[in-house]
Short mmCIF file of C-alpha atoms (C1' of nucleotides) in Angstrom, two decimals:
data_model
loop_
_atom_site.label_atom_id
_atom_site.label_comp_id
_atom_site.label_asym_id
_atom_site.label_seq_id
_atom_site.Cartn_x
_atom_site.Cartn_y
_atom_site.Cartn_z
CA UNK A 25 78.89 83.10 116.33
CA UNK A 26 81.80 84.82 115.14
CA UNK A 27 82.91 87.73 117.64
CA UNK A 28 83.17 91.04 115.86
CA UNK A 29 80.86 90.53 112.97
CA UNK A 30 81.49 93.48 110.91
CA UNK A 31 78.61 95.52 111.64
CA UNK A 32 77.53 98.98 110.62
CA UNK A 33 74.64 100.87 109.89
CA UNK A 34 75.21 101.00 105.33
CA UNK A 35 75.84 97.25 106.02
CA UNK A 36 72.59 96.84 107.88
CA UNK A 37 70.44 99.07 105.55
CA UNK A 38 71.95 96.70 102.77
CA UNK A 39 71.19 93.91 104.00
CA UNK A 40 67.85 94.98 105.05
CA UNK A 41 67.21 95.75 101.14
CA UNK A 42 68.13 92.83 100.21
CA UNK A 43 65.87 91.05 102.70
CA UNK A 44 63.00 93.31 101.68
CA UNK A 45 63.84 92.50 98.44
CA UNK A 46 63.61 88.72 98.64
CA UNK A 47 60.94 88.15 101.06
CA UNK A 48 58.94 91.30 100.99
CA UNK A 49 59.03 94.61 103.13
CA UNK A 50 56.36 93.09 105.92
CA UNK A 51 59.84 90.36 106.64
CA UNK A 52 61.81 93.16 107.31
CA UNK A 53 62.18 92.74 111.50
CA UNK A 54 64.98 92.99 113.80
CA UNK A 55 65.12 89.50 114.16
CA UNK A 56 65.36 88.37 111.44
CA UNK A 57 68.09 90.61 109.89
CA UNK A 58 69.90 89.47 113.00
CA UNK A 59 69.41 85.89 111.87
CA UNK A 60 70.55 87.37 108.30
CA UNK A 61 73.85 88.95 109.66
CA UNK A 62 74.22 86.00 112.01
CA UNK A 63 73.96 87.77 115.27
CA UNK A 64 71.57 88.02 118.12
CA UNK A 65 68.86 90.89 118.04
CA UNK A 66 69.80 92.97 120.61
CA UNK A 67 73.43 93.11 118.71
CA UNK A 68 71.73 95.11 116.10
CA UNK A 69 71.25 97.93 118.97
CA UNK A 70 74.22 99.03 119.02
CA UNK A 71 74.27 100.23 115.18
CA UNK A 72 70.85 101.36 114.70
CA UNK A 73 68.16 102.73 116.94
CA UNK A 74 65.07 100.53 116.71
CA UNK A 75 62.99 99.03 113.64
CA UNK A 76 62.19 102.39 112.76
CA UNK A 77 65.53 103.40 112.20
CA UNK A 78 66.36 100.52 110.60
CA UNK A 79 63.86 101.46 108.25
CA UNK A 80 63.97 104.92 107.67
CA UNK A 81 68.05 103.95 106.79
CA UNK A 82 66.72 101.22 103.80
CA UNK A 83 63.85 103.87 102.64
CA UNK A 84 67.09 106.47 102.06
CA UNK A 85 69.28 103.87 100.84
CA UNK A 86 66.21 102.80 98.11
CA UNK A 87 65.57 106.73 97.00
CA UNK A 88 69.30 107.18 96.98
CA UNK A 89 70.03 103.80 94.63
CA UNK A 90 66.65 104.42 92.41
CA UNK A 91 67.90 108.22 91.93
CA UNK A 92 71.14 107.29 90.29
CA UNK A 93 69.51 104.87 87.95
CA UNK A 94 67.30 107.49 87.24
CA UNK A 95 69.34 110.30 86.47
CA UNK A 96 71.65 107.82 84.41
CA UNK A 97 68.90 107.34 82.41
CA UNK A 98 67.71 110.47 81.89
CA UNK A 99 71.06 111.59 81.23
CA UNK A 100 71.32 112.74 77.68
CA UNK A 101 67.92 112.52 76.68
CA UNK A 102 64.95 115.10 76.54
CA UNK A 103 61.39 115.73 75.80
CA UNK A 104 59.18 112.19 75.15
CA UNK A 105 62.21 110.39 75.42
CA UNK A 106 63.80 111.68 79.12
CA UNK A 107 59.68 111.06 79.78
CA UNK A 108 60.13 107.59 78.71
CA UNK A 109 63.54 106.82 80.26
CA UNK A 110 62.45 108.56 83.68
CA UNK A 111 59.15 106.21 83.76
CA UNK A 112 61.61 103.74 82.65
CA UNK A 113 63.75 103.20 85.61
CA UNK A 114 61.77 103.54 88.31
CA UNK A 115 59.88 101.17 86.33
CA UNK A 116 62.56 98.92 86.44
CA UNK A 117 64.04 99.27 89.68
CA UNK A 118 60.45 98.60 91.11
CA UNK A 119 60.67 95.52 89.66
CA UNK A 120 63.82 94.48 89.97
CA UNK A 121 63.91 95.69 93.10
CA UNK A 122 60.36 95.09 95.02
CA UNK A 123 61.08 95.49 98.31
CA UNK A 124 63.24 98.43 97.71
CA UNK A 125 60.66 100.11 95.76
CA UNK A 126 57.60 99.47 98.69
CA UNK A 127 60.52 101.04 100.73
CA UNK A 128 60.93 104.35 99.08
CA UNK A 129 56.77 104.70 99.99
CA UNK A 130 57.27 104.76 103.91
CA UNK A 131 57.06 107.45 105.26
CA UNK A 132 60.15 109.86 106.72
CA UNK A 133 60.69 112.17 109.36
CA UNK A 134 60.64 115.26 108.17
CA UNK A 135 64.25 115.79 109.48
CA UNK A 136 65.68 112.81 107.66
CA UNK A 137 63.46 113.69 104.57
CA UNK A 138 64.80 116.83 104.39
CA UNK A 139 68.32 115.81 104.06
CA UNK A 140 67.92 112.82 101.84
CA UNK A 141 67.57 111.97 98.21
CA UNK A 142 63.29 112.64 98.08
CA UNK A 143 64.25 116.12 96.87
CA UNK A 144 66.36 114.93 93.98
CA UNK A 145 63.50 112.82 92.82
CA UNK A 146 61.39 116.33 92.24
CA UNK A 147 65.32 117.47 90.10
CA UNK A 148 65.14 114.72 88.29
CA UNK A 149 61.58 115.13 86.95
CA UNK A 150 62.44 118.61 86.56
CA UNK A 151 65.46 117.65 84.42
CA UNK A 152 63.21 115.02 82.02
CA UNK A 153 61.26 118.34 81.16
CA UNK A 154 63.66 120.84 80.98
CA UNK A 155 63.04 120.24 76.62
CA UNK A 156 59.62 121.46 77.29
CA UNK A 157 61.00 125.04 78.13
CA UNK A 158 58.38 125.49 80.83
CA UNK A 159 58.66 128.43 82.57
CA UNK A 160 56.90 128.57 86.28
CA UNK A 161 54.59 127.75 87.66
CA UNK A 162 53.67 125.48 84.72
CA UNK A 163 57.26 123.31 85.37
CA UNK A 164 55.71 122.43 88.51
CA UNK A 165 52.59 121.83 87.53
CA UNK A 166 54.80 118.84 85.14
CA UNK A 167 56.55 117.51 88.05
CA UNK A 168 53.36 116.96 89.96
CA UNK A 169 51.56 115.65 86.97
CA UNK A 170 54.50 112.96 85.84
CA UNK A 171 55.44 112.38 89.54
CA UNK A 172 51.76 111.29 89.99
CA UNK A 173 51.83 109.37 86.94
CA UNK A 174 54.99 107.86 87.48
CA UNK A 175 54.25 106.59 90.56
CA UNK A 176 50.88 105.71 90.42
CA UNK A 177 51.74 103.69 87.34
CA UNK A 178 54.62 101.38 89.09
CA UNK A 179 51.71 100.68 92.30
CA UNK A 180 49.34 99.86 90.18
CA UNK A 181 51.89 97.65 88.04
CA UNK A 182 53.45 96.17 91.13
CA UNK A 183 50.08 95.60 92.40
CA UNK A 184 49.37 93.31 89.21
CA UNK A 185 46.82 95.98 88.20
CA UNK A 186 47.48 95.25 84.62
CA UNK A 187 47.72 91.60 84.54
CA UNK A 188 44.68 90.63 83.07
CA UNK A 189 46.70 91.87 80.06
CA UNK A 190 44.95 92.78 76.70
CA UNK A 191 46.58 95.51 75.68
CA UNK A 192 49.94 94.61 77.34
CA UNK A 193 51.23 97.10 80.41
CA UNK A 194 54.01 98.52 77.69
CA UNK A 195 51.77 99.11 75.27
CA UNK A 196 50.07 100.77 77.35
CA UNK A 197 52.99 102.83 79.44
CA UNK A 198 54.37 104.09 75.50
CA UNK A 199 50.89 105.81 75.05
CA UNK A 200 50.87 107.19 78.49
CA UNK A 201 54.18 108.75 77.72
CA UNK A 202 53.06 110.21 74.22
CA UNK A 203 50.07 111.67 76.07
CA UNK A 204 52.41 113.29 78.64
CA UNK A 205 54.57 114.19 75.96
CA UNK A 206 51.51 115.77 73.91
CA UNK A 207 50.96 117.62 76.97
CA UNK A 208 53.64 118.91 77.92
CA UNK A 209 54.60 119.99 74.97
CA UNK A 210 51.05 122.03 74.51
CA UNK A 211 52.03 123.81 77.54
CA UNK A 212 55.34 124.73 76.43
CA UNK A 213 54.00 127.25 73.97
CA UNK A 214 52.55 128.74 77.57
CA UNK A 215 48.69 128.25 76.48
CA UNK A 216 46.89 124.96 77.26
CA UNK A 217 44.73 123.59 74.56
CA UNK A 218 46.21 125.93 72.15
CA UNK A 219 49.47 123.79 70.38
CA UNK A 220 49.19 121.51 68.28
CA UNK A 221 50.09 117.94 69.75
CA UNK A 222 52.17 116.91 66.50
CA UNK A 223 54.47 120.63 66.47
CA UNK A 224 54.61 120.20 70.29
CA UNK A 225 55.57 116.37 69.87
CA UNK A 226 58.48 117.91 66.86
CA UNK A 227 59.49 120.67 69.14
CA UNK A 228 60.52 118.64 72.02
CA UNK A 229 62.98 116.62 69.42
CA UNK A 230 64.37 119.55 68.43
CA UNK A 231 65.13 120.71 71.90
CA UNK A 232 66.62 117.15 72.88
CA UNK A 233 70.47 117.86 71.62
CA UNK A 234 70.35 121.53 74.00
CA UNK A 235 68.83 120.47 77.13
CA UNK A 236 68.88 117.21 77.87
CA UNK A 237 72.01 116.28 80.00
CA UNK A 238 74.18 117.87 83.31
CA UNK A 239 71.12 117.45 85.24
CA UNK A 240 71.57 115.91 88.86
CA UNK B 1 32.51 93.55 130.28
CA UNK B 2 29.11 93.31 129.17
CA UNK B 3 28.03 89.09 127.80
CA UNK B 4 26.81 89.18 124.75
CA UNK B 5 28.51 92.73 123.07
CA UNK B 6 27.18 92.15 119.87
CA UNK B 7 29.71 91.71 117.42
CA UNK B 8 29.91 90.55 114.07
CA UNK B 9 32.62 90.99 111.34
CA UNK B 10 30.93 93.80 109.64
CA UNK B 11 30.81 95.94 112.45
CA UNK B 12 33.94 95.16 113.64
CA UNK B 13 35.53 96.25 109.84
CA UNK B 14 33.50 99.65 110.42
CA UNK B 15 35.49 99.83 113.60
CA UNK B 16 38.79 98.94 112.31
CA UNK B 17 38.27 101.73 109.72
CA UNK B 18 37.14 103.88 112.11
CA UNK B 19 40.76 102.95 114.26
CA UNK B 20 42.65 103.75 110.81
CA UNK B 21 41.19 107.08 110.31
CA UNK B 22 41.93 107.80 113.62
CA UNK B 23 45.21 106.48 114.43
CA UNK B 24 46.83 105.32 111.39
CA UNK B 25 46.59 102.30 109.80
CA UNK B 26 49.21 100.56 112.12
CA UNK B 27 47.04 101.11 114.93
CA UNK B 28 44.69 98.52 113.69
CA UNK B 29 45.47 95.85 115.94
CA UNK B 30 43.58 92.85 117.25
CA UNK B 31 44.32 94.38 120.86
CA UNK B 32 43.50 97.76 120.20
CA UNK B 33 40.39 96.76 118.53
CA UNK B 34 39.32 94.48 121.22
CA UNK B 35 39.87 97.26 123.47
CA UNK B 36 38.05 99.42 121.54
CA UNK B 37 34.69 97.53 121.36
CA UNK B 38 35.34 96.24 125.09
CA UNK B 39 35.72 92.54 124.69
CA UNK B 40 39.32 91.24 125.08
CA UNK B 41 41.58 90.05 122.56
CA UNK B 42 40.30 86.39 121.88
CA UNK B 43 37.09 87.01 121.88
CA UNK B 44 37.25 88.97 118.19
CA UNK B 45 38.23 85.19 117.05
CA UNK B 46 34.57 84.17 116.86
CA UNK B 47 34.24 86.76 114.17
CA UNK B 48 37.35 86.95 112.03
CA UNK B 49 39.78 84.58 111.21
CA UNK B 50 43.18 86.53 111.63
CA UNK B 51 44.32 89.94 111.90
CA UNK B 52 44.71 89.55 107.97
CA UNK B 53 41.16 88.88 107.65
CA UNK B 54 40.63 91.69 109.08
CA UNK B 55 42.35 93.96 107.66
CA UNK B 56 40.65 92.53 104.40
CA UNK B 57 37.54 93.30 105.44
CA UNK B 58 38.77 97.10 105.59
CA UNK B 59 40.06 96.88 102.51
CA UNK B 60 37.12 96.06 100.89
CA UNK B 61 34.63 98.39 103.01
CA UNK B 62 37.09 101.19 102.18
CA UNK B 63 36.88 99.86 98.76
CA UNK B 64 33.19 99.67 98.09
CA UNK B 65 33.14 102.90 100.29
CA UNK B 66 34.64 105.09 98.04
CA UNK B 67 33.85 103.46 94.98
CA UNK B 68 29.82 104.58 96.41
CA UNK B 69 30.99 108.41 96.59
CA UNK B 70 33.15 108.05 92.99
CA UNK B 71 30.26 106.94 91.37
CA UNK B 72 27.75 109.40 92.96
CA UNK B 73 30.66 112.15 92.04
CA UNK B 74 30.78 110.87 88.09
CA UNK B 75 27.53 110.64 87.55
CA UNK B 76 25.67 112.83 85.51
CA UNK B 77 29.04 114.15 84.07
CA UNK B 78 31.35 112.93 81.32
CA UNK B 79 34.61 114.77 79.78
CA UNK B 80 36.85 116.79 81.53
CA UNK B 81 34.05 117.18 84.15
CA UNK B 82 33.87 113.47 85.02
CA UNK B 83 37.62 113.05 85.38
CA UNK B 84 37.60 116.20 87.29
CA UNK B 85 35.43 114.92 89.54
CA UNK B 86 36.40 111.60 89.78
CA UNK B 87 39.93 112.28 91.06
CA UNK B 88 38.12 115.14 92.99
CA UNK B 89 35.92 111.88 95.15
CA UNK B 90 39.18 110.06 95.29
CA UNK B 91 41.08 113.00 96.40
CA UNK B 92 38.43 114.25 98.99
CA UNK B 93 37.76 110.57 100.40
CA UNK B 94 41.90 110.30 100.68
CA UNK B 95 41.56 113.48 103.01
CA UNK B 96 38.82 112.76 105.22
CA UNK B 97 39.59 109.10 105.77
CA UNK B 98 43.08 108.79 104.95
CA UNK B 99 42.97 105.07 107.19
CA UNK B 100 40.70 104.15 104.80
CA UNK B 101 42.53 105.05 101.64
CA UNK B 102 45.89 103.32 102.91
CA UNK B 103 43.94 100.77 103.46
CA UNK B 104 42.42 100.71 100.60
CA UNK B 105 46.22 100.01 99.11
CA UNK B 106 46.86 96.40 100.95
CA UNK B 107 47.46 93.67 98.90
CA UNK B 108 44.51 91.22 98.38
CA UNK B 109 44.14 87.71 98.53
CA UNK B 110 43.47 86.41 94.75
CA UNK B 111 40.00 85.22 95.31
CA UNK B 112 38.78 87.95 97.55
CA UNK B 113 39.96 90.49 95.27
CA UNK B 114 37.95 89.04 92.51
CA UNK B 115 34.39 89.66 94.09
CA UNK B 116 35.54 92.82 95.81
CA UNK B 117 34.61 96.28 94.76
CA UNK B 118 38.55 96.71 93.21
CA UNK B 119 36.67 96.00 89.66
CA UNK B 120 34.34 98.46 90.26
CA UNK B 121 36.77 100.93 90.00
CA UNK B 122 37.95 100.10 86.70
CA UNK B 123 34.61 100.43 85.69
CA UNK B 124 34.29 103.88 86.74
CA UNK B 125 37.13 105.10 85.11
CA UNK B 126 35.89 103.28 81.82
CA UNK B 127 32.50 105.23 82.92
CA UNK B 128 34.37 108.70 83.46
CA UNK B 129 35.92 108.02 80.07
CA UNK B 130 32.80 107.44 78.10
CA UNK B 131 32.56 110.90 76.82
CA UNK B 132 35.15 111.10 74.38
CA UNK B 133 34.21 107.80 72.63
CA UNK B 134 37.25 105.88 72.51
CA UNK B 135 37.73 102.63 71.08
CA UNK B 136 39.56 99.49 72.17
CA UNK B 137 42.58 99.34 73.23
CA UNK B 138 42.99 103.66 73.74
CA UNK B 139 40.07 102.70 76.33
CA UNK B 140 42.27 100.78 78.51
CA UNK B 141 45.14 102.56 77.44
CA UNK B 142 43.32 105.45 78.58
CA UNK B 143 41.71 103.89 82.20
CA UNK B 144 45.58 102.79 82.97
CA UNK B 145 46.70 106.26 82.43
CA UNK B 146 43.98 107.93 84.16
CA UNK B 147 44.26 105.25 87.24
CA UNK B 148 47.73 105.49 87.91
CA UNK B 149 47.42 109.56 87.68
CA UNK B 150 44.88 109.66 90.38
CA UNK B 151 46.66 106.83 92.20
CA UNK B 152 50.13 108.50 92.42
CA UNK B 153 47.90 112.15 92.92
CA UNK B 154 46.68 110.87 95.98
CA UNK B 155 49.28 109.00 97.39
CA UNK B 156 51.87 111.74 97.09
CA UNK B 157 49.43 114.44 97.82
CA UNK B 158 48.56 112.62 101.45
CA UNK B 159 52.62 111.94 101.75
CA UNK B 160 53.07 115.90 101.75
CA UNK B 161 54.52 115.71 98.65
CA UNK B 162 52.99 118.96 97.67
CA UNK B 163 53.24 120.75 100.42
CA UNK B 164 55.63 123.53 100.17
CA UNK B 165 53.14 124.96 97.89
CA UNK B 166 54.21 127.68 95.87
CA UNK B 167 51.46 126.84 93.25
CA UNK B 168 49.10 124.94 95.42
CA UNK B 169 47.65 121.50 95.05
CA UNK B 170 44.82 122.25 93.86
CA UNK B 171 45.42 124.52 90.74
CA UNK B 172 48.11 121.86 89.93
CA UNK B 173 45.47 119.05 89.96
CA UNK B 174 43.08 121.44 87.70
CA UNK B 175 46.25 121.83 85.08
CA UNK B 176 46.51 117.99 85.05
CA UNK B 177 42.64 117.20 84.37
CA UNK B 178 43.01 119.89 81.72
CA UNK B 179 46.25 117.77 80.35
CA UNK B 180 44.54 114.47 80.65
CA UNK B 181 41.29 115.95 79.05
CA UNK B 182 43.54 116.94 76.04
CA UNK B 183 44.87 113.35 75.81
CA UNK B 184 41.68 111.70 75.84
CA UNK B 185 40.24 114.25 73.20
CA UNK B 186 43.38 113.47 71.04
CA UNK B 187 42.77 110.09 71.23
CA UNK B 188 39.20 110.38 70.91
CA UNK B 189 40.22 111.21 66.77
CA UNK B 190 41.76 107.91 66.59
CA UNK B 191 44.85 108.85 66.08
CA UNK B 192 47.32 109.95 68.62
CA UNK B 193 48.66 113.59 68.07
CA UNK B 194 46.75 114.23 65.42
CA UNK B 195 43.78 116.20 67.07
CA UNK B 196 43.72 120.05 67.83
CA UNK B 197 42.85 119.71 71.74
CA UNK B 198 40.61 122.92 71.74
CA UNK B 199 38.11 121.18 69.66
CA UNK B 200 38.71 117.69 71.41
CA UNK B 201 37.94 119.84 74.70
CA UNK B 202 34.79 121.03 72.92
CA UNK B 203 33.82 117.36 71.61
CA UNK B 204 33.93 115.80 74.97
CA UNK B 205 31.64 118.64 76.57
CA UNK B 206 29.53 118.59 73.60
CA UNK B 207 29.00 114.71 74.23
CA UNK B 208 28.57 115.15 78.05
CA UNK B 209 24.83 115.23 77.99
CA UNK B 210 24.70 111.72 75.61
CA UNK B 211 27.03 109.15 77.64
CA UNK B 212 27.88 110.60 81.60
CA UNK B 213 25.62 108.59 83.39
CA UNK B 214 23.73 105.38 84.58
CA UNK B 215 27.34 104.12 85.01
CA UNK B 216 28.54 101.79 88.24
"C1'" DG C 30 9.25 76.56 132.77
"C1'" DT C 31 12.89 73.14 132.64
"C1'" DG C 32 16.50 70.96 130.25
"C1'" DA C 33 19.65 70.67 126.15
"C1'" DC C 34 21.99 72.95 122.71
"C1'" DT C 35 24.42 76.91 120.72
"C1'" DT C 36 27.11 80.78 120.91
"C1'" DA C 37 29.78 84.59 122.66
"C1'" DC C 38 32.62 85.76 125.78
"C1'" DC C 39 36.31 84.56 129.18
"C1'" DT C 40 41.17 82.87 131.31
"C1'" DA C 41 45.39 80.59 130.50
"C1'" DT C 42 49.07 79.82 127.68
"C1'" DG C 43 52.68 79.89 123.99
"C1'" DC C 44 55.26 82.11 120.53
"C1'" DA C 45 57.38 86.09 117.93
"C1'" DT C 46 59.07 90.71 117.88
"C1'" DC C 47 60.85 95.11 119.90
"C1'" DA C 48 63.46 96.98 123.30
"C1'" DT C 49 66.43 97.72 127.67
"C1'" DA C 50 69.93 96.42 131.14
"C1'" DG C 51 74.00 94.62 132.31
"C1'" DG C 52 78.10 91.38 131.54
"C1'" DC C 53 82.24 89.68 129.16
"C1'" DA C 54 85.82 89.39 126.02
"C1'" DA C 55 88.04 90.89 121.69
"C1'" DA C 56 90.30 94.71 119.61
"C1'" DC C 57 93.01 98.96 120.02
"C1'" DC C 58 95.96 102.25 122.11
"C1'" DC C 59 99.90 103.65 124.38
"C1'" DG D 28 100.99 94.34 128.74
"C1'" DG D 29 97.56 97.16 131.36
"C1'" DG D 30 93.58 100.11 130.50
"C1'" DT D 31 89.95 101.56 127.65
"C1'" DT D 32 86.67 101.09 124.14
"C1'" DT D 33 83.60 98.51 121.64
"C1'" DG D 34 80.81 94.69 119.89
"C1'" DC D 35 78.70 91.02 120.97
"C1'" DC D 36 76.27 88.22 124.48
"C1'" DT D 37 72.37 86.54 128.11
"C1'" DA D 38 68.45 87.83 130.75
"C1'" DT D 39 64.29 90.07 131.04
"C1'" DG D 40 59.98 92.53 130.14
"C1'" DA D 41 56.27 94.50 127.20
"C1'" DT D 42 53.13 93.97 123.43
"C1'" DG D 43 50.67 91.55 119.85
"C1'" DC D 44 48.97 87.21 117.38
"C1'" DA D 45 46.96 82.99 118.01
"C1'" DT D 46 45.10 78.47 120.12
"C1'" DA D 47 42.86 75.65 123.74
"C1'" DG D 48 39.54 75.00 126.76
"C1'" DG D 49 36.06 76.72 130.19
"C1'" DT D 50 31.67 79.10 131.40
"C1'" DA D 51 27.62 81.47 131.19
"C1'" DA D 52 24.11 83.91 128.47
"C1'" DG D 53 20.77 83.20 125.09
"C1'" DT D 54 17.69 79.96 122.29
"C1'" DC D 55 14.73 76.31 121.45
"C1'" DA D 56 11.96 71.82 122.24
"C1'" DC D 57 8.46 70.28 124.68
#
DNA sequence: GTGACTTACCTATGCATCATAGGCAAACCC
DNA sequence: GGGTTTGCCTATGATGCATAGGTAAGTCAC
């Protein structure tokens, strides 16, 4: 077609999201992003290395993009309600965003893991609970629990795991985050099973106006 | 090879699980499975329908698979024991068949979903959760949360995600079951928050003997 | 046991995708 | 404006999915 299509690897990662996007992450091929771009597939060589490149460069591009809706969200809140903002978003962006979202699940390199945006996922959860005032290990013990949680909850949802509704999914997602919220807030006085859920639940309001923003 | 190899789509499913655990779950291929078994490519045509169909079949072998070991893990326990255990069987099948358990993640067709074992495994959540006696809609409430914990557990804990230990997985994964079992306790009172999770704790072991079995 | 039917495998073939090699012309550089 | 770089191309091969049609092993009637 057109010689000198205006190529580059960020174009090709966006475009690829887009495409994953519209017709699922299995569409996602070198051919047909060619067709997409309106080149030839072996064109696409000369910007990215091979499918797994291609990718590894949209799975970056998805953490990166879900990240900074994220931490906008969480931005200014604390205790049940970063909980419920985090949850939120990637909530959201999973659905908005389909094909990005089954992205951010493929598995990196460790190289190009290390250097992208999977470790600000783990600071952002640890922002949402900075109003619980753990101290370690117990703050990590939180991320793992509400990243599981978290991301169990938007598979499942994207799945259609809670389509055959009754209770609807938000229903649902609100008591989830009260029970997180009754948790971590137990463990904030540093015993489990000790607090009281309701003083836990009033503490982490309290704490909201200190704690809950500059995170990133 | 040899004429007659005697195939049929069941043992061809064990062998394409067998291929996952083994290679990943992109090795199963038509080709590779073929080669496996010692027939060529076509011939696996007389048994399933596509490589789709196949990869159903695993789906639903890994499904009723470790749906077999959740329930054997559950039963005869209820509380914070059954939920311990139950993520425990999910967590240990995850580990030594991790083929399996991606597999066990593929999207279904509608009506083969339906009378797979992908209900059972609601049910034996509902079953874990018997124990602390909740009504409807905290039970659902309570199987969504405890689903997509385990889910997102497993997922991230295969992906590495807790691999630079510091606190390792596993006393993380005992902290959550202790959270969860305070959440379930809570709710067990009927009202959320309003339940002093040491004696919630105590309720559901106290009830353990009554409701943690003859589930499936 | 011989013949007919059924079934399980085969070869041959076509199409899609990933990937490499090598060519040609547009863009850029002075 | 001549030389270099760069971005696209065609040609080609490998691998995997899938279909069509052939052939022989197994099964059954009698």
């Amino acid at each position: 077609m057109s010689p000198r299509a205006g190529l580059n690897p960020d174009r090709l990662a966006a475009e690829a999201a887009d495409l994953a996007d519209e017709q699922g992450l299995g569409a996602v091929t070198l051919t047909a992003l060619a067709r997409r771009v309106g080149v030839k597939p072996p064109s696409l060589y000369a910007h990215v290395a091979s499918n797994r490149d291609l990718r590894q460069r949209l799975t970056l591009r998805a953490l990166e993009e879900s990240a900074g809706r994220v931490a906008e969200a969480v931005a200014g809140r604390s205790g049940r309600e970063a909980i419920d903002a985090l949850g939120q978003a990637y909530r959201d962006y999973a659905s908005a965003h389909p094909g990005r979202h089954a992205a951010m699940s493929l598995p990196l390199d460790d190289e190009v893991a290390a250097v992208g945006a999977g470790p600000r996922h783990a600071e952002l959860a640890r922002a949402a609970l900075r109003g619980y005032a753990l101290g370690e290990p117990d703050e990590t013990h939180a991320v793992r629990l509400l990243g599981a949680t978290v991301r169990g909850w938007t598979d499942l949802e994207r799945a259609g795991g809670f389509a055959r509704s009754e209770p609807d999914a938000e229903a649902s997602w609100q008591r989830a985050v009260d029970g997180l919220d009754v948790v971590f807030g137990s463990w904030s006085r540093g015993v489990a099973g000790a607090a009281d859920p309701a003083a836990s639940h009033a503490t982490s309001r309290a704490e909201s106006q200190a704690s809950g923003q500059g995170m990133v």
